Each structure stands twice: as C-alpha cells, then as structure tokens.
Coordinates of C-alpha atoms and ligand atoms in Angstrom, one line a residue:
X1 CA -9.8 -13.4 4.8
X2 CA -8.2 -10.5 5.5
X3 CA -8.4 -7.0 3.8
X4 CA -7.4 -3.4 4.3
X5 CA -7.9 -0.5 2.3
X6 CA -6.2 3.0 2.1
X7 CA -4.6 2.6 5.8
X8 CA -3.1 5.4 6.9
X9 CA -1.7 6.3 10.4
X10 CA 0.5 9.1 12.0
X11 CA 2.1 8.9 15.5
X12 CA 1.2 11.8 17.5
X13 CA 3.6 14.2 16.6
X14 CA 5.7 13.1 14.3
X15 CA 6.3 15.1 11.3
X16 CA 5.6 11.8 8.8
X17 CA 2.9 9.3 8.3
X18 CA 4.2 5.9 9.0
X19 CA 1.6 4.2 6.5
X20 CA -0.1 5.8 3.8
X21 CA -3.0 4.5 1.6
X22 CA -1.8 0.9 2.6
X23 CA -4.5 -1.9 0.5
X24 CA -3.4 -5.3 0.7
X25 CA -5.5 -8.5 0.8
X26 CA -4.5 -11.9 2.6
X27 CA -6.6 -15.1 2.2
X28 CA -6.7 -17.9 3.6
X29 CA -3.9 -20.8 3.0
X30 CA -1.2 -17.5 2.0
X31 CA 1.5 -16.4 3.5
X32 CA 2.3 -12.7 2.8
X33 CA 5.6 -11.5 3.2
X34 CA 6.1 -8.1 4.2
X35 CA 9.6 -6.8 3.1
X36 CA 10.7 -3.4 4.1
X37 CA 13.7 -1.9 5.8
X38 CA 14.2 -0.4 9.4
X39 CA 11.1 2.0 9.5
X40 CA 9.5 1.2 7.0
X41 CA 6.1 0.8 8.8
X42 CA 5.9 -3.3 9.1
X43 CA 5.4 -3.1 13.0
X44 CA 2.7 -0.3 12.7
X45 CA 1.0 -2.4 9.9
X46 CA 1.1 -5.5 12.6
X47 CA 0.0 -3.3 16.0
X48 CA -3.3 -2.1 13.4
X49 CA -4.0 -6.2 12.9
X50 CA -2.8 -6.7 16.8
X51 CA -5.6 -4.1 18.2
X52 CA -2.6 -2.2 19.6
X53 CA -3.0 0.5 17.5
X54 CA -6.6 2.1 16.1
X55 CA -7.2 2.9 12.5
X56 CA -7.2 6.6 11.8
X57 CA -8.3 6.2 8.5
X58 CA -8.9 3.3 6.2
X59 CA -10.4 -0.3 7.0
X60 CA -9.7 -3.2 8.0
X61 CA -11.5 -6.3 7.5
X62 CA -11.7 -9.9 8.4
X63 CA -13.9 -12.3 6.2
X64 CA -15.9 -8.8 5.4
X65 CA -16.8 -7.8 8.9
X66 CA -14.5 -4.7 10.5
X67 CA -11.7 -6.0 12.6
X68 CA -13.1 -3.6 15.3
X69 CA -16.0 -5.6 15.8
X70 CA -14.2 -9.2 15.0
X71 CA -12.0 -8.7 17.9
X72 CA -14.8 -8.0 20.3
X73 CA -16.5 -11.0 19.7
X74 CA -13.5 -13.5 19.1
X75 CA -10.0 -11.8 20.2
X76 CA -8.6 -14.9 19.7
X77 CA -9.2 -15.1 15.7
X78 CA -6.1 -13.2 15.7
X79 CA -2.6 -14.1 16.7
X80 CA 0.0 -12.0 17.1
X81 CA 4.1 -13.5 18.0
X82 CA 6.1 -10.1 18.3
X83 CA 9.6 -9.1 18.3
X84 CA 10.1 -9.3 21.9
X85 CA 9.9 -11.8 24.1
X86 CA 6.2 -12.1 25.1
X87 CA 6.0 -14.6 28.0
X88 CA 7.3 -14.7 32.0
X89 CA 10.9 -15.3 32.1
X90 CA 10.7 -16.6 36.2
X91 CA 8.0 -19.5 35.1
X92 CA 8.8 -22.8 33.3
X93 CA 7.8 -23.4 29.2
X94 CA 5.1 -25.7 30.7
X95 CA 4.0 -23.2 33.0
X96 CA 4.1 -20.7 30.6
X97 CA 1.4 -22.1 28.2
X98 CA -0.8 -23.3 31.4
X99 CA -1.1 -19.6 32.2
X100 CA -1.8 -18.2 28.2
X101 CA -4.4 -21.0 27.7
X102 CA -6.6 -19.5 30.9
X103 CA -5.7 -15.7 29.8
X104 CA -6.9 -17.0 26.6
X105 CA -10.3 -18.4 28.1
X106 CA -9.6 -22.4 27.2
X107 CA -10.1 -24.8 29.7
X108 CA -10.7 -28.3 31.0
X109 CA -9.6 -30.8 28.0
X110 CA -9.4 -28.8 25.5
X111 CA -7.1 -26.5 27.2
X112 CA -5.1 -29.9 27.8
X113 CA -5.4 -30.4 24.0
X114 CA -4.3 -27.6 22.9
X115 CA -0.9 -27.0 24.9
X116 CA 0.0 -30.4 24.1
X117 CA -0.7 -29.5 20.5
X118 CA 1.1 -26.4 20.8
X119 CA 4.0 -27.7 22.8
X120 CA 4.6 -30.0 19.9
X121 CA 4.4 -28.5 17.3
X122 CA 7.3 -26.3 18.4
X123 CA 9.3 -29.2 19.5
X124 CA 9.5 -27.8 22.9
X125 CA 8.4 -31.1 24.8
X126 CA 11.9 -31.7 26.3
X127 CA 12.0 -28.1 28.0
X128 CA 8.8 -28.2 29.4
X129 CA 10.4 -28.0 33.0
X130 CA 12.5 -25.3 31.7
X131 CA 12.4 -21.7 33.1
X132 CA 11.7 -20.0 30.1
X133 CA 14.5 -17.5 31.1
X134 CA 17.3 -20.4 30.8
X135 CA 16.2 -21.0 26.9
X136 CA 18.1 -20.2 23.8
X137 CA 17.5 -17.8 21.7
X138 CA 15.9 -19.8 19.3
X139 CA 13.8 -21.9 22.0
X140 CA 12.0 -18.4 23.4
X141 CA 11.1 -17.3 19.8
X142 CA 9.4 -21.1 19.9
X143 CA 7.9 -20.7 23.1
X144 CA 6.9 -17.6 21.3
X145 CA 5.2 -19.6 18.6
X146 CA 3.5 -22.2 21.0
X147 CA 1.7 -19.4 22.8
X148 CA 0.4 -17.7 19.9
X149 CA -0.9 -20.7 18.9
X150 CA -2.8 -21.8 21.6
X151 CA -6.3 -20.9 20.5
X152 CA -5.5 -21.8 17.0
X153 CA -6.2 -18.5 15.4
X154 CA -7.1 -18.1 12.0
X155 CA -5.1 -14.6 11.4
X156 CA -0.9 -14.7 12.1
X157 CA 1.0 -12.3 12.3
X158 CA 5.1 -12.6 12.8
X159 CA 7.4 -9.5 13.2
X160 CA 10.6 -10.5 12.5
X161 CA 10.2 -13.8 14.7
X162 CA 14.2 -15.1 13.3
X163 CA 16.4 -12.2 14.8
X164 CA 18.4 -13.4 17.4
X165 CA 18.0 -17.5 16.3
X166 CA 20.3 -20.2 15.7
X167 CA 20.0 -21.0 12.2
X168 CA 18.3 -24.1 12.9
X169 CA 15.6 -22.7 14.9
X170 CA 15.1 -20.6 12.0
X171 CA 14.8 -22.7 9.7
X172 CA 12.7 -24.7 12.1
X173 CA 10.1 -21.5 12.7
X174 CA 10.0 -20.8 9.3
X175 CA 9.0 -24.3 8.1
X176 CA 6.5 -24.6 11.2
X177 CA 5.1 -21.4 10.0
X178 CA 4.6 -22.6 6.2
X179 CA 2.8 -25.4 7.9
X180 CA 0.5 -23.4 9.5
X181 CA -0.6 -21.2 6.3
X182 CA -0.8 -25.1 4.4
X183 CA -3.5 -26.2 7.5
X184 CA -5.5 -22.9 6.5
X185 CA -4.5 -20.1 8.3
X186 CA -3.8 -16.4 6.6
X187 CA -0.1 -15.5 7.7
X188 CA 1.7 -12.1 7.7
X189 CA 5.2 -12.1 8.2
X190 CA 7.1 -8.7 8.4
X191 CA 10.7 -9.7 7.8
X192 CA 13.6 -7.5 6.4
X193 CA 15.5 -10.8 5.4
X194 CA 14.7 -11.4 2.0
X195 CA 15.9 -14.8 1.8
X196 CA 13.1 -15.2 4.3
X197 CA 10.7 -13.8 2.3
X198 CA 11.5 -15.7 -0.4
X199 CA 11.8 -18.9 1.4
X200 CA 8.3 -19.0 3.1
X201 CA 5.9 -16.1 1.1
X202 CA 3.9 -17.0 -1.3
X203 CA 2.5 -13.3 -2.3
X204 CA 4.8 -10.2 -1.3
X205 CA 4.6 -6.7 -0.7
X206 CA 7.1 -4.3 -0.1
X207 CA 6.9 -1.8 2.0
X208 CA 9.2 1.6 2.3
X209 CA 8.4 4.8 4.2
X210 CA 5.2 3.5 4.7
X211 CA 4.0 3.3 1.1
X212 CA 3.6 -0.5 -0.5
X213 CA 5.5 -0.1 -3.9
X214 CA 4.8 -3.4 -4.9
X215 CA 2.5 -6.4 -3.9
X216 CA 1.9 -9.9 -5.6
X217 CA 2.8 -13.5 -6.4
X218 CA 6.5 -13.4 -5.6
X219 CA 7.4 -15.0 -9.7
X220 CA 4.8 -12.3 -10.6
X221 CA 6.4 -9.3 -9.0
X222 CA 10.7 -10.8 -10.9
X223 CA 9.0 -11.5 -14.0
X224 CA 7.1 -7.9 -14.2
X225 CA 10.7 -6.5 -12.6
X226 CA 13.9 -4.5 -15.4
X227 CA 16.6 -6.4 -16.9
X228 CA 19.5 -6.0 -14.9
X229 CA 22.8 -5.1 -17.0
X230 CA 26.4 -5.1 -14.5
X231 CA 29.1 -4.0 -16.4
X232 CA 32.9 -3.6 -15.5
X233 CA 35.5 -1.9 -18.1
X234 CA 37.7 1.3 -18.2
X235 CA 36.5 4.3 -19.8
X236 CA 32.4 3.9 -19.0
X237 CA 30.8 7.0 -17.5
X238 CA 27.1 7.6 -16.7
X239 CA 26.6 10.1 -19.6
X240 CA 27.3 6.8 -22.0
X241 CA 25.1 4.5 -20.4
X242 CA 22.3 6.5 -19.1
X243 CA 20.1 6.5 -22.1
X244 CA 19.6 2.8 -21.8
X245 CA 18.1 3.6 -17.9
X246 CA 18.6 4.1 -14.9
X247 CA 22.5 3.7 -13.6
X248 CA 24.9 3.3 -10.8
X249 CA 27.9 2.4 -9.9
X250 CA 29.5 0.5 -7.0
X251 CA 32.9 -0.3 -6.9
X252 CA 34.5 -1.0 -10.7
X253 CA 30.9 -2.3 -11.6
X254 CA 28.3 -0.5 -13.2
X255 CA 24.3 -1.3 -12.9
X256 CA 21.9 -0.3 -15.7
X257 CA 18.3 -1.2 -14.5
X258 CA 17.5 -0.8 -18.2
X259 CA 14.6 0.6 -19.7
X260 CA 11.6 -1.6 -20.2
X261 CA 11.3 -3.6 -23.4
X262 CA 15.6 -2.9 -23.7
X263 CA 18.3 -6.0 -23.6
X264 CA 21.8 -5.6 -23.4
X265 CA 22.7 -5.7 -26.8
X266 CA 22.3 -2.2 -27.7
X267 CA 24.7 -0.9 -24.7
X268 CA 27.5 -3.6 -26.2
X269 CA 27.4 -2.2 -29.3
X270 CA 27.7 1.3 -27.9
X271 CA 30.7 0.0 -25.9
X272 CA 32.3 -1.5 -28.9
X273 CA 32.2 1.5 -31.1
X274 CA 33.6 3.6 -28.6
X275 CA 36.7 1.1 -28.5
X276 CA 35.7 0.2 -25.0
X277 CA 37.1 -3.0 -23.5
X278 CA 34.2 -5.0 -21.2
X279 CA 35.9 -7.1 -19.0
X280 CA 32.9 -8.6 -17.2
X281 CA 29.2 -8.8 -18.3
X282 CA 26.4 -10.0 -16.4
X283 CA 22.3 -9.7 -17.8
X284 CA 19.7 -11.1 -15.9
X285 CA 16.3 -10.0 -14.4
X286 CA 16.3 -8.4 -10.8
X287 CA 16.1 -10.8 -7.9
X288 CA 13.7 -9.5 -5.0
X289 CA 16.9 -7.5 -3.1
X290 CA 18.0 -5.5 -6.8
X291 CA 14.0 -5.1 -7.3
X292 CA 13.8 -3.8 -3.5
X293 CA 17.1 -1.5 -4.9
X294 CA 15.8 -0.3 -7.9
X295 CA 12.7 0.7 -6.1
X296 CA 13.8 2.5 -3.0
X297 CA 17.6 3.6 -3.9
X298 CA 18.6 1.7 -1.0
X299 CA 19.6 -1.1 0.7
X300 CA 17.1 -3.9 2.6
X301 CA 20.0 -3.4 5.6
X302 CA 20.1 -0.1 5.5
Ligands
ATP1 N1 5.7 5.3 18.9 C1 6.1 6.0 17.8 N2 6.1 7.4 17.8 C2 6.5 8.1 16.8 N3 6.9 7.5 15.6 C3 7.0 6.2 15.6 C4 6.7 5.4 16.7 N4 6.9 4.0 16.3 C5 7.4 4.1 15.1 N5 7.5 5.4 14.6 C6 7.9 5.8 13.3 O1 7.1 5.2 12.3 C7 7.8 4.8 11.2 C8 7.5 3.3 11.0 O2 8.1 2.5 12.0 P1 7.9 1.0 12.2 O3 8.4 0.6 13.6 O4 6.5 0.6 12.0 O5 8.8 0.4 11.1 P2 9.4 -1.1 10.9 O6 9.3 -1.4 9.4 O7 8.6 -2.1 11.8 O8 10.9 -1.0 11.3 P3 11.8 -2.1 12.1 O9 12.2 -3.1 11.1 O10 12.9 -1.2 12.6 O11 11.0 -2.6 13.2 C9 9.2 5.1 11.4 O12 9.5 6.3 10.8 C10 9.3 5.2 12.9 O13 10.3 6.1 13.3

C-alpha cells in the first residue's frame, strides 16, 4: 500500500537532516509502529504522508503511484489525526463532524452515514450536543479520531494520539485503531510509548536522529535482538566484563549486551575465578525499550 524509499528531508536552515534515507513499507491490514524519542523525526515522517511537507529527495508511494499525484485525485485516501487538537473548540462534537464531512466533499446520505458511523465508532454519541471545548482530554483525541475518519481513508496516520488521555480513552483509541487496520486500512502510528507500540503494532521501526535502525515483525526484531546479562556484586569493573560486549552500569547493576552467539555462562565463570560474589543475576533477550537502549545509548524518555 504504502512505500517510501531513501527519504530524506532538511528544514531550512538547520544544521541536521531530520530524516535520512528513510525506506519503509506499509500494507494493507498492518499497523506500523513508529518508535523514536523527542526528535527523532516521527512528525516530519507523518507531515511527508500528510502533504504538509514536500519530498526533497526520495519517493513516496501509494499502491505504486506517487503520493504527489494520489493526493491530487483522492485527498481523502489519506488521513491524518495529529498531535493537536484539530477541530473548532466554539462548535458542538455534532457540529463538528457536520462541518469536516462538507470540507471533506460528502454529502446528502452518505454524509449522514458516515458521521453516524464515525460518531460511533468513537463512542461519542452521548456528547454530540457537546461544545467540543468542554470535552476531556480523552473525548477531543476521539473527536479527533471521528473526523479523520469521516471519508474512510485507506492510509492512517496517528502522532502520538494518547498524550494527554485518561487511561481508558487510551486504551479505547488504541483498540479502535487495531480495529481499523483489521477492516483493511494501512496504519502508522508514531508513538514514543513503547508499551504502545507493543500493544497495537504489528511491524515496527525505530526511528532516532532521523535514521530507521531497525524495522520488522515486532517477535522478529527481540528474537534477532543480544542476550541481555544484569549483574550486581562487589568488585566488577568494566575492564572484566567488557570482552563479553558491550557494558554499563546503572546504579549497583551492571548490563552486558553480550556479544552475538555469547550466553552468560562464560562471564560466571570469570566471576567465580576471580573470587567474585554475584548477588543478583538476570539473562534474558532485550525487550523493545533495552533494544531501543542498546541501539541509541539512550533512553525512549529522554
Ligand atoms: N520547523 C522546523 N524547523 C527546523 N527544524 C525542525 C522543525 N521541526 C522539527 N525540526 C527538527 O527536526 C528533527 C525531527 O523533529 P520531529 O518533530 O520530526 O521529531 P519527533 O520524533 O516527531 O519528535 P517529538 O516526539 O518531539 O514530536 C528535530 O531535530 C527537530 O528539532
């Protein structure tokens, strides 16, 4: 469905690109997750998709055609529901959706159709009457949701559409959203939640300084991912553990990403020959924050 190759794009003057050589692919039926902390380049990636921002260099394509051309002929193919709040604060939710469903060209009953569709399908009947200024949080993000919706696009694209919710709203948009990629749409959601991602994505890629590091099936991308060894005891230092990969320490525990093909044993024998105690021991393979660690030497939060 949807493809781009070797994006790239730098603001005017900035002294950094904010995506570079950026090839992902998104069909049908999948939602992507795109993980990457503040800055990372997840909004630029979603203005390219939104038409907010032209491609300097690289494609992008829908079902093989250029997106240029795609959103010429059918603007609507593409949905975008951004960080902000996207909608007239002084107007009601009912009045809200009556005015995006003529922006967005529908009419007579199938503009009825669709904002009742829409309406319920965020569970927003009850506030209809509303002034959407007066809703929760979580309630704009869904008013959000209904009115990207209306002209049931095939493309979706979510920036961070959970910060500021209740956590039932979230968990309400981020099922609603899994429903929509299980009906057939392609989904993109930029999130730097990871339990998000995890909860909702069925391929991932993780983006940092605008480079992807890593992209695939979320099992693919822990099971290709190091052994992670945590260690806490006196008399460790990095010179003794380094050999085995790639270390740090926080707190009184060490890490040792360890070096592929490598399993814990080795280091415990070390340890044990040089008389050193272990009082704690942990070995398992990185989850998607340690893998997001041991890629970028920092934090998702950060
Ligand atoms: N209008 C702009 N002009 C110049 N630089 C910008 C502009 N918008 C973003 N940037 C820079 O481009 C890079 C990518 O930013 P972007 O907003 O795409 O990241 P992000 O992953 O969406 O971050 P966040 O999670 O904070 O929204 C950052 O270095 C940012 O400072």
């Amino acid at each position: 469905m949807l493809e781009l190759r070797q994006l790239s794009y730098r603001y005017p003057h900035a002294d950094k690109p904010a995506l570079v050589d950026v090839s992902l692919a998104v069909p049908k039926g999948c939602v992507l997750g795109l993980l990457g902390p503040n800055g990372a380049g997840k909004t630029t990636l979603i203005s390219h998709l939104s038409g907010a921002l032209a491609v300097q260099s690289g494609e992008i394509r829908i079902d093989g055609q250029p997106l240029k051309e795609v959103r010429a002929k059918a603007p609507t193919r593409i949905a975008v529901a951004p960080q902000e709040h996207a909608f007239y604060p002084m107007l009601t939710v009912a009045e809200n959706l009556a005015v995006f469903a003529a922006a967005g060209g529908l009419s007579g009953e199938r503009r009825r159709q669709r904002i009742e569709a829409c309406t319920q399908f965020a569970q927003l009947e009850q506030f209809a009457t509303v002034r959407a200024e007066r809703l929760s949080g979580g309630l704009k993000r869904r008013l959000n949701l209904a009115i990207a919706l209306l002209p049931e696009p095939e493309l979706m694209l979510f920036d961070e559409p959970t910060v500021g919710v209740d956590p039932q709203s979230r968990a309400f948009i981020l099922d609603a959203i899994k429903s929509l990629a299980q009906q057939g749409a392609a989904v993109i959601y930029a999130s730097h939640y990871m339990e998000e991602i995890e909860a909702i994505a069925d391929r991932v890629a993780i983006l940092d300084r605008g480079h992807v590091l890593r992209e695939g099936a979320l099992d693919e991308l822990l099971s290709k991912s190091a052994m992670l060894l945590t260690l806490a005891a006196d008399g460790l230092d990095a010179g003794m553990l380094s050999r085995f990969g790639t270390v740090e320490q926080g707190g009184v525990h060490w890490r040792i990403h360890l070096n592929p093909g490598s399993g814990p044993a080795p280091v415990l024998a070390v340890l044990e020959a040089e008389g050193i105690e272990v009082r704690h021991a942990e070995f398992g393979r990185h989850d998607l924050e340690q893998l997001f660690m041991a890629l970028t030497h920092r934090s998702l939060r950060d």
